[in-house]
Amino acid sequence: MSPHQFDIQLVAIIVAASCAIPGAFLVLRRMSMMTDAISHSILLGIILAFFLVGDLSSPFLIIGAAASGVLAISLIEAVNRARLVKKDASIGIVFPFLFSVAVILLSKYARNVHIDTHSVLLGEIAFAPFNRLILSGMDLGPTSAYVMGSILLLNLLFISFFYKELKVSTFDESFASSIGFRPRLIHYLLMAVVSLTCVGAFDAVGSILVIALIVIPPCCAYLLTDSLFRMILLSVVFGISAAVSGFWVANWLDVNIAGSMAFVCGVFFLAVFLLAPQRGFFGIMREKRRQRMDFAEASLLVSLYNQERGEAVKNHPDSRGMFRSADFASKVVEFLKQKGEIAVAGGKLFLTEKGRERVRTTVEGR
Amino acid sequence: MSGRGENPVAPAIRVTDLTVAYGDKTVLWDIDLEIPRGSMVAVVGPNGAGKTTLIKSIQGLVPRVAGVVSVHGRPYEKQRKEVSYVPQRGSVDWDFPTSVVDTVKMGTYGDLGWIRRPGKKEHEKALGALEKVDMLEFAQRQISQLSGGQQQRVFLARALVQSASVYLLDEPFQGVDATTEKAIVTILKELVAGGKTVLAVHHDLNTVSEYYERIALLNVGLVASGRVDEVFNSENLMKAYGGKTSFFPERKAARRAV
Ligand SMILES: Nc1ncnc2c1ncn2[C@@H]1O[C@H](COP(=O)(O)OP(=O)(O)OP(=O)(O)O)[C@@H](O)[C@H]1O
Ligand SMILES: [Mg+2]
């Protein structure tokens, strides 16, 4: 691994971890598309900050960008609270508006400055190693590792201080405010953190990858665990794994790095979606099949049981008319024979003591 | 009873001139209501009458256009810890990744305050409350794997771990079976017997006299409030339900007397 490759992966890992943490809460609050809104709204902040400081490389541009992200979120909230339009529509109203204001300002007052979303928004992770932090002649590594490292630290502090507040206000907002936490405040703190993370990460790796890293790893984690803490942990693990394996896929296929990382995120989600033990597609199918078999076995056993006791039997067990096909019927019989719950004699089915026991315990609940 | 600088003779809740509106729609109009300490009170009224809004606005969860709410003689804002809230079950996302015991533990967050984390003591408290509502065996279960009645019990347990003296419940019996309903009533009556105050939104007119001592009939305005045997009559019900009720408390009382 060259130092160059190392730097790229280092930046990607830090970005992935800092995106996954607030991402988990965004996903649980059904607000993941806020990141998209933020990505379009920050141009306004960048331009206003540029008008103030007159320097395209000033760190104030980042702060302006983060502030306009928060502004976008507050406006979306306000439109939303008026209850005149649906939530997704309020997102769709606000960010094109902010974006268009930015475009108008730009074309009116800054026509001769080269500034657009791409110059600030769309960082390119492949260039991360070239922009280095050099202090008194010493090369300390890629600048974006330091910027994103600070943001990661901030996110970690935020979540470890306010874990329980975030948890309760995400789960039950009115209860949270009834016990004296201020869910609105928590909400805006979270949004400020998201906005800052987005802006920093946009600058480091580009916006599509950021949206992928914020939304997809938490969605994978959500399907795999029942605990919020583990969900956050798993999100970070997924994010980092997607970043690292995406890097090597890009290296191997010689394609765009950010695109490949975002692609691996998607592949991870597909895999989890299909394979998650309980909530995955195959897991649900397997569970359904098992239930169907269980039910079929139980119906056969019960009808044998009733017949044995001379009670009326809706479907005669020997006819096996209760099953959708003769194939399925013989499968059920075969399974039950293997379990020793029925026996066959002279072409007729009989319950064994074990089978009777199962009817009594599972079906009749005794 | 708990006492944090409270007035011993003041009612548990006093609502004065409360008006609440959503947009330009008035939902609660000039409500004056007193809930005596140690009473069990039903809030009754048709759908959209403003029952949920009343419970929420008492706690400042929806902004009041006008009005004052005091708890044990002091403004609600200073008495937050005295009030425990059981929201309508449908108000949260039950797919949230958390276990039953952790959900109940949220009831202790108010006493913990900001930043401090729940520890062993809070865990024990949560388990104790789960035992009370007969849900101990579900402690580690994910909350989405509960039935409606079990979810209601979890919410009740969460309220029980709060060290409150006033309980506000929004339709605690919604969609629960008879056994759970009886269990919840028993717990609420125990609270009242211990000097706590219970205010519950209630829909089933058949059980009002059996469960509650007092009632507040609501339909935007307060139609009547007082002891069940004094104000729970067909005249007031007609007023609250706009003549759309087919329930006559007098007949039921007469039947019972026979
Ligand atoms: N957030 C809101 N925004 C706008 N209107 C609302 C809001 N919440 C409730 N309302 C309206 O206020 C009125 C009172 O609602 P509320 O939920 O308090 O009724 P309720 O008595 O609890 O009814 P239910 O028996 O159906 O639970 C209703 O007409 C409702 O449409
Ligand atoms: Mg209601």
XYZ file of C-alpha atoms and ligand atoms in Angstrom:
656
model
C 0.000 0.000 0.000
C 1.485 3.332 -1.020
C 1.338 6.325 1.356
C -1.009 7.850 -1.161
C -3.438 4.923 -0.909
C -3.128 5.002 2.845
C -4.105 8.664 2.980
C -7.175 8.153 0.831
C -8.390 5.291 2.973
C -7.676 7.165 6.167
C -9.824 10.088 5.034
C -12.552 7.740 3.822
C -12.648 5.874 7.140
C -12.940 9.076 9.146
C -15.656 10.418 6.851
C -17.581 7.125 6.961
C -17.519 7.004 10.753
C -18.563 10.609 11.199
C -21.431 10.236 8.721
C -22.777 7.009 10.210
C -23.285 8.388 13.723
C -25.787 11.167 13.026
C -27.058 9.105 10.087
C -28.498 6.505 12.449
C -30.702 9.147 14.054
C -31.702 10.675 10.719
C -32.861 7.293 9.480
C -34.826 6.616 12.660
C -36.423 10.034 12.433
C -37.315 9.391 8.790
C -35.350 12.397 7.756
C -32.628 10.892 5.642
C -33.469 13.017 2.637
C -32.584 16.085 4.680
C -29.006 15.444 3.616
C -30.070 15.979 0.035
C -31.770 19.226 0.995
C -28.660 20.336 2.850
C -26.434 19.539 -0.101
C -28.383 21.978 -2.278
C -28.963 24.672 0.293
C -25.396 25.291 1.307
C -24.490 27.183 -1.859
C -26.354 30.160 -0.421
C -24.277 30.109 2.750
C -21.094 29.774 0.762
C -21.934 32.792 -1.378
C -22.986 34.982 1.531
C -19.843 34.038 3.430
C -17.798 34.786 0.316
C -19.383 38.245 0.009
C -18.415 38.881 3.620
C -14.821 37.702 3.545
C -14.024 37.941 -0.156
C -11.824 34.866 -0.144
C -12.737 31.584 -1.750
C -10.494 29.474 0.447
C -11.535 30.944 3.784
C -12.772 28.513 6.450
C -15.693 30.911 6.960
C -17.154 29.474 3.791
C -17.565 26.147 5.571
C -19.230 27.835 8.525
C -21.529 29.775 6.199
C -22.387 26.547 4.432
C -23.195 24.749 7.682
C -25.318 27.683 8.833
C -27.367 27.663 5.658
C -27.868 23.931 6.098
C -29.395 24.645 9.495
C -31.435 27.460 7.966
C -32.788 25.073 5.341
C -33.760 22.586 8.019
C -35.474 25.234 10.130
C -37.449 26.493 7.152
C -38.473 22.954 6.268
C -39.629 22.511 9.855
C -41.573 25.759 9.751
C -43.341 24.900 6.492
C -44.008 21.483 7.895
C -45.500 22.790 11.132
C -47.956 24.977 9.293
C -49.443 21.622 8.228
C -50.467 23.007 4.866
C -48.333 20.624 2.840
C -46.857 17.198 3.423
C -43.389 16.690 4.784
C -41.709 15.638 1.551
C -43.279 18.600 -0.215
C -41.906 21.004 2.364
C -38.418 19.687 1.627
C -39.096 20.165 -2.071
C -40.278 23.724 -1.537
C -37.445 24.945 0.623
C -34.228 23.803 -0.926
C -34.903 24.801 -4.535
C -35.889 28.196 -3.159
C -32.627 28.639 -1.248
C -30.710 27.249 -4.178
C -32.350 29.668 -6.607
C -31.692 32.642 -4.334
C -28.053 31.606 -4.359
C -28.011 31.324 -8.138
C -29.591 34.771 -8.544
C -27.105 36.359 -6.147
C -24.313 34.658 -7.964
C -25.316 35.809 -11.437
C -26.029 39.335 -10.283
C -23.081 40.122 -8.058
C -20.364 37.594 -8.598
C -20.404 36.882 -12.283
C -16.674 37.226 -12.635
C -15.797 35.040 -9.673
C -15.426 31.380 -10.292
C -17.706 30.022 -7.623
C -20.323 27.348 -7.939
C -21.511 24.362 -5.995
C -18.821 22.250 -7.532
C -15.954 24.355 -6.416
C -16.838 23.879 -2.763
C -19.360 21.112 -2.684
C -17.864 18.428 -4.778
C -14.645 17.504 -3.221
C -12.884 14.585 -4.779
C -11.473 12.015 -2.458
C -8.773 11.097 -4.942
C -7.266 14.536 -4.349
C -7.338 14.232 -0.555
C -3.626 13.324 -0.317
C -2.561 16.437 -2.258
C -3.990 19.009 0.081
C -1.701 18.594 3.068
C -1.406 20.203 6.443
C 2.084 21.607 6.720
C 3.141 23.234 9.969
C 6.546 24.947 10.112
C 7.796 22.818 7.272
C 6.529 19.547 8.714
C 4.086 17.459 6.693
C 1.328 16.318 9.060
C -0.841 14.470 6.532
C -3.930 15.303 4.477
C -5.827 18.379 5.672
C -9.217 16.744 5.261
C -8.201 14.032 7.736
C -7.811 16.787 10.332
C -10.994 18.604 9.401
C -13.057 15.439 9.375
C -11.231 14.115 12.429
C -12.392 17.142 14.404
C -15.919 16.673 13.122
C -15.816 12.992 14.088
C -14.640 13.921 17.556
C -17.454 16.447 17.843
C -19.991 13.833 16.742
C -18.646 11.341 19.268
C -18.829 13.895 22.058
C -22.305 14.950 21.015
C -23.632 11.439 21.012
C -21.974 10.383 24.233
C -23.265 13.410 26.104
C -26.754 13.400 24.689
C -27.335 9.717 23.982
C -30.317 9.324 26.261
C -31.810 12.671 25.246
C -31.482 11.762 21.576
C -32.941 8.351 22.209
C -36.026 9.459 24.095
C -36.792 12.405 21.862
C -36.415 10.308 18.733
C -38.658 7.578 20.127
C -41.358 9.680 21.771
C -41.160 13.409 21.303
C -44.099 14.459 23.466
C -43.021 12.207 26.306
C -39.516 13.645 26.091
C -40.789 17.165 26.457
C -43.171 16.134 29.237
C -40.193 15.000 31.317
C -38.419 18.279 30.751
C -36.057 17.535 27.876
C -36.369 19.911 25.023
C -36.866 17.825 21.884
C -36.825 20.916 19.672
C -33.471 21.926 21.047
C -32.137 18.385 20.644
C -33.501 18.384 17.125
C -31.674 21.554 16.181
C -28.473 20.417 17.839
C -28.662 17.204 15.858
C -29.372 19.139 12.684
C -26.450 21.452 13.298
C -24.227 18.420 13.756
C -25.606 16.852 10.572
C -25.156 20.045 8.647
C -21.576 20.514 9.766
C -20.783 16.880 9.058
C -22.295 17.135 5.599
C -20.425 20.274 4.692
C -17.098 18.951 5.921
C -17.655 15.647 4.206
C -18.879 17.206 0.949
C -15.651 19.088 0.825
C -13.602 15.974 1.526
C -15.309 13.355 -0.622
C -18.185 14.826 -2.653
C -21.907 14.898 -2.052
C -23.209 11.629 -3.481
C -20.824 9.590 -1.391
C -21.805 11.578 1.699
C -25.499 10.910 1.202
C -24.722 7.238 0.676
C -22.585 7.102 3.825
C -25.175 8.870 5.958
C -28.183 6.877 4.853
C -27.162 3.389 3.775
C -25.021 2.031 6.640
C -27.677 2.889 9.264
C -30.332 1.254 7.084
C -28.246 -1.933 6.949
C -27.712 -1.823 10.701
C -31.409 -1.212 11.344
C -32.273 -4.500 9.685
C -29.793 -6.413 11.802
C -30.296 -5.337 15.382
C -32.886 -4.461 17.994
C -30.757 -2.123 20.026
C -30.068 1.516 19.269
C -26.545 1.357 20.604
C -25.677 -1.645 18.458
C -27.350 0.001 15.503
C -25.008 2.973 15.753
C -21.995 0.731 16.235
C -22.937 -1.439 13.272
C -23.560 1.639 11.131
C -20.006 2.744 11.753
C -18.699 -0.744 10.957
C -20.690 -0.886 7.712
C -19.638 2.611 6.705
C -15.953 1.893 7.269
C -16.085 -1.480 5.530
C -17.842 0.039 2.514
C -15.259 2.802 2.335
C -12.269 0.472 2.510
C -13.625 -2.215 0.220
C -14.916 0.464 -2.164
C -11.421 1.829 -2.366
C -9.934 -1.523 -3.345
C -12.714 -2.215 -5.837
C -11.933 1.124 -7.462
C -8.263 0.285 -7.443
C -8.887 -3.082 -9.015
C -11.336 -1.909 -11.689
C -9.569 1.423 -12.150
C -12.756 3.482 -11.658
C -13.836 6.545 -9.677
C -13.164 6.022 -5.974
C -16.142 7.850 -4.461
C -18.508 6.213 -6.922
C -17.145 2.813 -6.108
C -17.501 3.388 -2.349
C -21.113 4.506 -2.779
C -21.690 1.480 -4.978
C -20.336 -0.891 -2.326
C -22.705 0.731 0.191
C -25.560 -0.183 -2.113
C -24.259 -3.733 -2.502
C -24.050 -4.065 1.290
C -27.623 -2.956 1.609
C -28.796 -5.409 -1.021
C -26.966 -8.224 0.777
C -28.425 -7.288 4.166
C -31.858 -6.781 2.679
C -31.766 -10.293 1.279
C -29.877 -12.102 4.005
C -30.695 -10.459 7.349
C -31.677 -13.369 9.579
C -35.052 -12.084 10.759
C -35.996 -9.068 8.722
C -34.250 -9.982 5.474
C -36.119 -11.166 2.417
C -34.962 -14.787 2.645
C -35.392 -14.824 6.404
C -39.021 -13.807 6.028
C -39.553 -16.374 3.277
C -37.984 -19.085 5.395
C -40.118 -18.106 8.352
C -43.258 -18.194 6.211
C -42.364 -21.608 4.861
C -41.719 -22.881 8.360
C -45.046 -21.541 9.577
C -46.873 -23.102 6.657
C -45.251 -26.461 7.370
C -45.965 -26.131 11.089
C -49.562 -25.355 10.398
C -49.926 -28.240 7.933
C -48.393 -30.672 10.403
C -50.628 -29.431 13.170
C -53.781 -29.705 11.071
C -52.995 -33.268 10.111
C -52.224 -34.191 13.712
C -55.380 -32.554 15.010
C -57.598 -34.250 12.508
C -56.040 -37.606 13.387
C -56.507 -36.783 17.046
C -60.154 -35.904 16.592
C -60.764 -38.977 14.494
C -59.185 -41.123 17.183
C -61.599 -39.741 19.715
C -64.529 -40.264 17.396
C -65.174 -36.562 16.927
C -66.413 -35.009 13.707
C -63.547 -34.465 11.291
C -63.825 -31.764 8.687
C -61.176 -33.143 6.387
C -60.586 -36.809 6.588
C -56.892 -37.273 7.317
C -56.473 -40.229 4.990
C -57.931 -38.323 2.059
C -55.319 -35.619 2.676
C -57.742 -33.287 0.975
C -56.648 -30.579 3.358
C -53.398 -30.024 1.476
C -52.987 -28.072 -1.674
C -51.197 -30.889 -3.499
C -50.506 -34.572 -3.101
C -46.796 -33.765 -3.160
C -47.086 -31.380 -0.239
C -49.239 -33.921 1.613
C -46.676 -36.661 1.326
C -43.985 -34.225 2.414
C -45.947 -33.420 5.563
C -46.524 -37.099 6.261
C -42.845 -37.818 5.682
C -41.748 -35.096 8.112
C -44.161 -36.259 10.779
C -42.995 -39.859 10.376
C -39.389 -38.738 10.782
C -40.271 -36.890 13.949
C -42.029 -40.030 15.185
C -45.341 -38.272 15.650
C -47.310 -40.490 13.324
C -47.022 -44.059 12.100
C -48.330 -45.724 8.955
C -49.938 -49.147 8.996
C -51.885 -50.708 6.142
C -51.945 -47.428 4.213
C -53.584 -45.678 7.176
C -52.111 -42.993 9.416
C -51.997 -43.286 13.196
C -50.902 -40.918 15.922
C -48.064 -42.023 18.133
C -47.995 -41.022 21.792
C -45.516 -38.297 20.859
C -47.940 -36.954 18.251
C -50.777 -36.917 20.765
C -48.551 -35.034 23.134
C -47.854 -32.376 20.494
C -51.547 -31.878 19.830
C -52.173 -31.446 23.529
C -49.346 -29.016 24.182
C -49.142 -26.872 21.080
C -52.607 -26.873 19.633
C -54.763 -27.026 22.685
C -52.330 -24.967 24.709
C -52.278 -27.348 27.643
C -47.433 11.932 49.136
C -44.675 13.808 47.524
C -44.182 17.378 48.447
C -41.779 19.766 46.856
C -42.781 23.114 48.217
C -46.396 22.626 47.350
C -49.587 24.034 48.693
C -51.310 21.293 50.718
C -54.840 22.485 50.042
C -54.544 23.322 46.358
C -56.136 20.878 43.919
C -53.911 18.455 42.028
C -54.615 20.287 38.789
C -56.264 23.618 38.287
C -56.937 24.806 34.757
C -58.099 28.396 34.402
C -59.419 30.047 31.222
C -57.650 27.573 28.965
C -58.076 28.177 25.244
C -56.190 26.298 22.555
C -56.333 26.682 18.793
C -54.703 24.985 15.845
C -54.370 27.599 13.166
C -57.675 29.453 13.201
C -59.593 26.467 14.555
C -60.463 26.704 18.234
C -60.120 23.273 19.757
C -60.535 24.102 23.441
C -62.557 27.102 24.538
C -62.250 28.776 27.906
C -61.884 25.689 30.058
C -61.997 25.985 33.840
C -61.333 22.719 35.552
C -60.306 21.562 39.005
C -59.068 18.083 39.701
C -58.991 17.321 43.436
C -56.114 15.371 44.876
C -56.442 11.648 45.167
C -59.268 11.411 42.665
C -59.695 9.290 39.605
C -61.156 11.334 36.784
C -62.450 10.406 33.344
C -62.220 12.845 30.472
C -65.087 12.001 28.146
C -66.242 13.453 24.853
C -66.705 12.616 21.161
C -63.854 12.200 18.670
C -62.230 15.523 18.018
C -63.624 17.017 21.233
C -60.168 18.090 22.295
C -59.445 15.453 24.953
C -55.922 14.736 23.742
C -55.372 18.439 23.277
C -56.453 19.080 26.878
C -53.980 16.536 28.232
C -51.229 17.939 26.043
C -51.927 21.570 26.757
C -51.934 20.938 30.508
C -48.310 19.955 29.994
C -47.558 22.749 27.588
C -47.013 20.258 24.759
C -49.281 22.342 22.557
C -49.172 26.114 22.950
C -52.019 27.721 24.866
C -53.694 30.749 23.357
C -54.741 31.733 26.863
C -54.976 30.162 30.270
C -53.013 28.997 33.263
C -52.396 25.507 34.553
C -51.237 24.871 38.055
C -50.275 21.597 39.664
C -50.520 21.389 43.447
C -50.884 25.132 43.498
C -47.778 25.980 41.475
C -47.389 26.593 37.758
C -47.026 23.396 35.755
C -43.640 24.479 34.453
C -42.260 24.272 38.005
C -43.988 20.984 38.766
C -43.079 18.998 35.694
C -41.689 16.161 37.761
C -44.974 15.763 39.593
C -46.763 14.902 36.367
C -46.448 11.651 34.511
C -47.765 11.260 30.993
C -48.976 8.142 29.190
C -49.500 9.141 25.539
C -51.816 7.404 23.125
C -50.145 4.169 22.111
C -50.255 5.032 18.409
C -48.160 8.139 18.931
C -44.779 6.402 18.692
C -42.887 4.215 16.258
C -42.926 0.742 17.787
C -40.283 -0.426 15.307
C -37.753 1.715 17.121
C -34.717 -0.418 17.991
C -35.057 -0.766 21.733
C -36.107 -3.340 24.299
C -39.044 -3.301 26.676
C -36.922 -2.660 29.750
C -35.045 0.188 28.065
C -38.316 1.803 27.075
C -39.542 1.654 30.652
C -36.232 3.084 31.821
C -37.022 6.260 29.875
C -39.399 7.053 32.735
C -36.375 7.621 34.964
C -34.727 10.101 32.583
C -36.641 13.033 34.028
C -35.211 12.479 37.503
C -31.749 11.897 36.057
C -31.815 15.201 34.221
C -29.534 16.120 31.349
C -26.487 14.064 30.441
C -26.436 11.677 33.450
C -26.918 8.088 32.340
C -29.228 5.480 33.822
C -27.433 2.859 35.897
C -28.207 -0.192 37.970
C -30.688 1.570 40.206
C -32.743 2.726 37.217
C -32.603 -0.772 35.764
C -33.971 -2.265 38.977
C -36.697 0.351 39.070
C -37.725 -0.486 35.502
C -37.833 -4.198 36.275
C -39.950 -3.474 39.346
C -42.470 -1.530 37.280
C -42.554 -4.294 34.674
C -43.335 -6.779 37.403
C -46.186 -4.579 38.569
C -47.776 -4.561 35.134
C -47.079 -8.276 34.778
C -44.638 -7.896 31.903
C -41.415 -9.028 33.532
C -41.011 -11.974 31.195
C -40.966 -9.595 28.220
C -38.234 -7.343 29.632
C -35.641 -8.124 26.971
C -38.023 -8.278 24.069
C -37.903 -5.815 21.211
C -40.898 -3.496 21.480
C -42.227 -4.245 17.994
C -42.886 -7.813 19.079
C -45.587 -6.820 21.555
C -49.342 -6.897 21.225
C -51.347 -3.704 21.649
C -52.261 -4.483 25.232
C -48.666 -5.299 26.069
C -47.533 -2.009 24.551
C -50.052 -0.221 26.733
C -48.650 -1.968 29.799
C -45.145 -0.913 28.834
C -46.281 2.709 28.622
C -47.931 2.386 32.008
C -44.772 0.887 33.494
C -42.773 3.774 32.066
C -45.121 6.186 33.845
C -44.853 4.228 37.103
C -41.066 4.612 37.334
C -41.437 8.371 37.213
C -41.770 9.572 40.762
C -44.882 11.581 39.975
C -48.066 12.294 41.884
C -50.344 13.176 38.985
C -50.927 10.757 36.103
C -52.325 11.871 32.766
C -53.338 8.976 30.531
C -54.599 9.221 26.960
C -56.952 6.334 26.216
C -55.151 3.726 28.314
C -57.734 1.092 27.400
C -57.648 1.586 23.662
C -57.570 -1.800 21.974
C -56.758 -3.865 25.060
C -58.584 -6.993 26.127
C -60.755 -7.279 29.231
C -57.997 -8.849 31.339
C -55.514 -6.106 30.564
C -58.162 -3.474 31.144
C -58.911 -4.880 34.596
C -55.206 -5.088 35.370
C -54.646 -1.464 34.374
C -57.673 -0.285 36.357
C -56.404 -2.112 39.424
C -53.035 -0.390 39.142
C -54.639 3.022 38.655
C -56.914 2.476 41.661
C -53.887 1.525 43.742
C -52.250 4.782 42.742
C -55.333 6.727 43.771
C -55.539 4.826 47.051
C -51.952 5.905 47.664
C -52.991 9.543 47.342
C -52.029 10.044 43.687
C -54.287 11.692 41.147
C -55.297 10.021 37.889
C -56.822 11.748 34.876
C -57.633 9.463 31.959
C -59.241 9.983 28.587
C -61.964 7.391 28.421
C -64.214 6.247 25.597
C -66.369 3.468 26.974
C -69.375 5.076 28.630
C -70.425 1.705 30.048
C -67.515 1.554 32.453
C -67.324 5.179 33.555
C -69.268 4.733 36.792
C -67.427 1.560 37.615
C -63.901 2.970 37.208
C -64.054 6.662 38.072
C -65.239 8.904 40.880
C -65.228 12.035 38.821
C -65.764 12.981 35.216
C -65.108 15.915 32.929
C -67.345 16.042 29.870
C -65.734 17.896 27.051
C -66.632 19.171 23.636
C -64.468 22.157 22.781
C -65.924 23.773 25.884
C -66.246 22.021 29.212
C -69.794 20.670 29.321
C -69.733 19.564 32.925
C -67.366 18.298 35.536
C -67.851 16.827 38.948
C -68.721 13.589 40.688
C -69.860 10.829 38.353
C -73.114 10.311 40.285
C -73.905 14.007 39.961
C -72.966 15.030 36.433
C -72.840 11.808 34.413
C -76.409 11.985 33.136
C -78.102 11.935 29.757
C -78.648 15.657 29.688
C -74.925 16.363 29.897
C -74.107 13.532 27.517
C -76.519 14.979 24.981
C -74.775 18.305 25.307
C -71.331 16.776 24.894
C -72.205 14.428 22.071
C -74.633 16.772 20.348
C -77.620 14.455 20.689
C -75.722 11.670 18.972
C -75.501 9.448 22.015
C -77.598 6.396 22.628
C -76.248 5.849 26.080
C -78.360 6.731 29.083
C -76.618 6.449 32.430
C -79.939 6.647 34.299
C -81.277 3.531 32.611
C -78.144 1.653 33.452
C -78.319 2.768 37.062
C -81.983 1.775 37.163
C -81.151 -1.622 35.722
C -78.490 -2.088 38.307
C -80.877 -1.107 41.081
C -83.420 -3.734 40.022
N -51.681 19.017 15.373
C -52.914 19.408 14.984
N -53.051 20.343 14.018
C -54.263 20.762 13.630
N -55.416 20.320 14.159
C -55.343 19.385 15.120
C -54.086 18.871 15.574
N -54.316 17.956 16.530
C -55.657 17.894 16.661
N -56.278 18.749 15.826
C -57.723 18.986 15.736
O -58.163 19.387 17.012
C -59.369 18.779 17.361
C -59.227 18.066 18.696
O -58.314 17.013 18.572
P -57.982 16.019 19.746
O -56.942 15.101 19.256
O -57.697 16.772 20.988
O -59.365 15.252 19.907
P -59.715 14.028 20.855
O -60.835 14.479 21.705
O -58.512 13.506 21.539
O -60.271 12.998 19.792
P -60.162 11.396 19.754
O -61.276 10.877 20.562
O -60.384 11.092 18.301
O -58.817 10.990 20.238
C -59.732 17.866 16.214
O -60.727 18.499 15.459
C -58.464 17.726 15.419
O -58.777 17.648 14.055
Mg -57.381 11.709 21.398
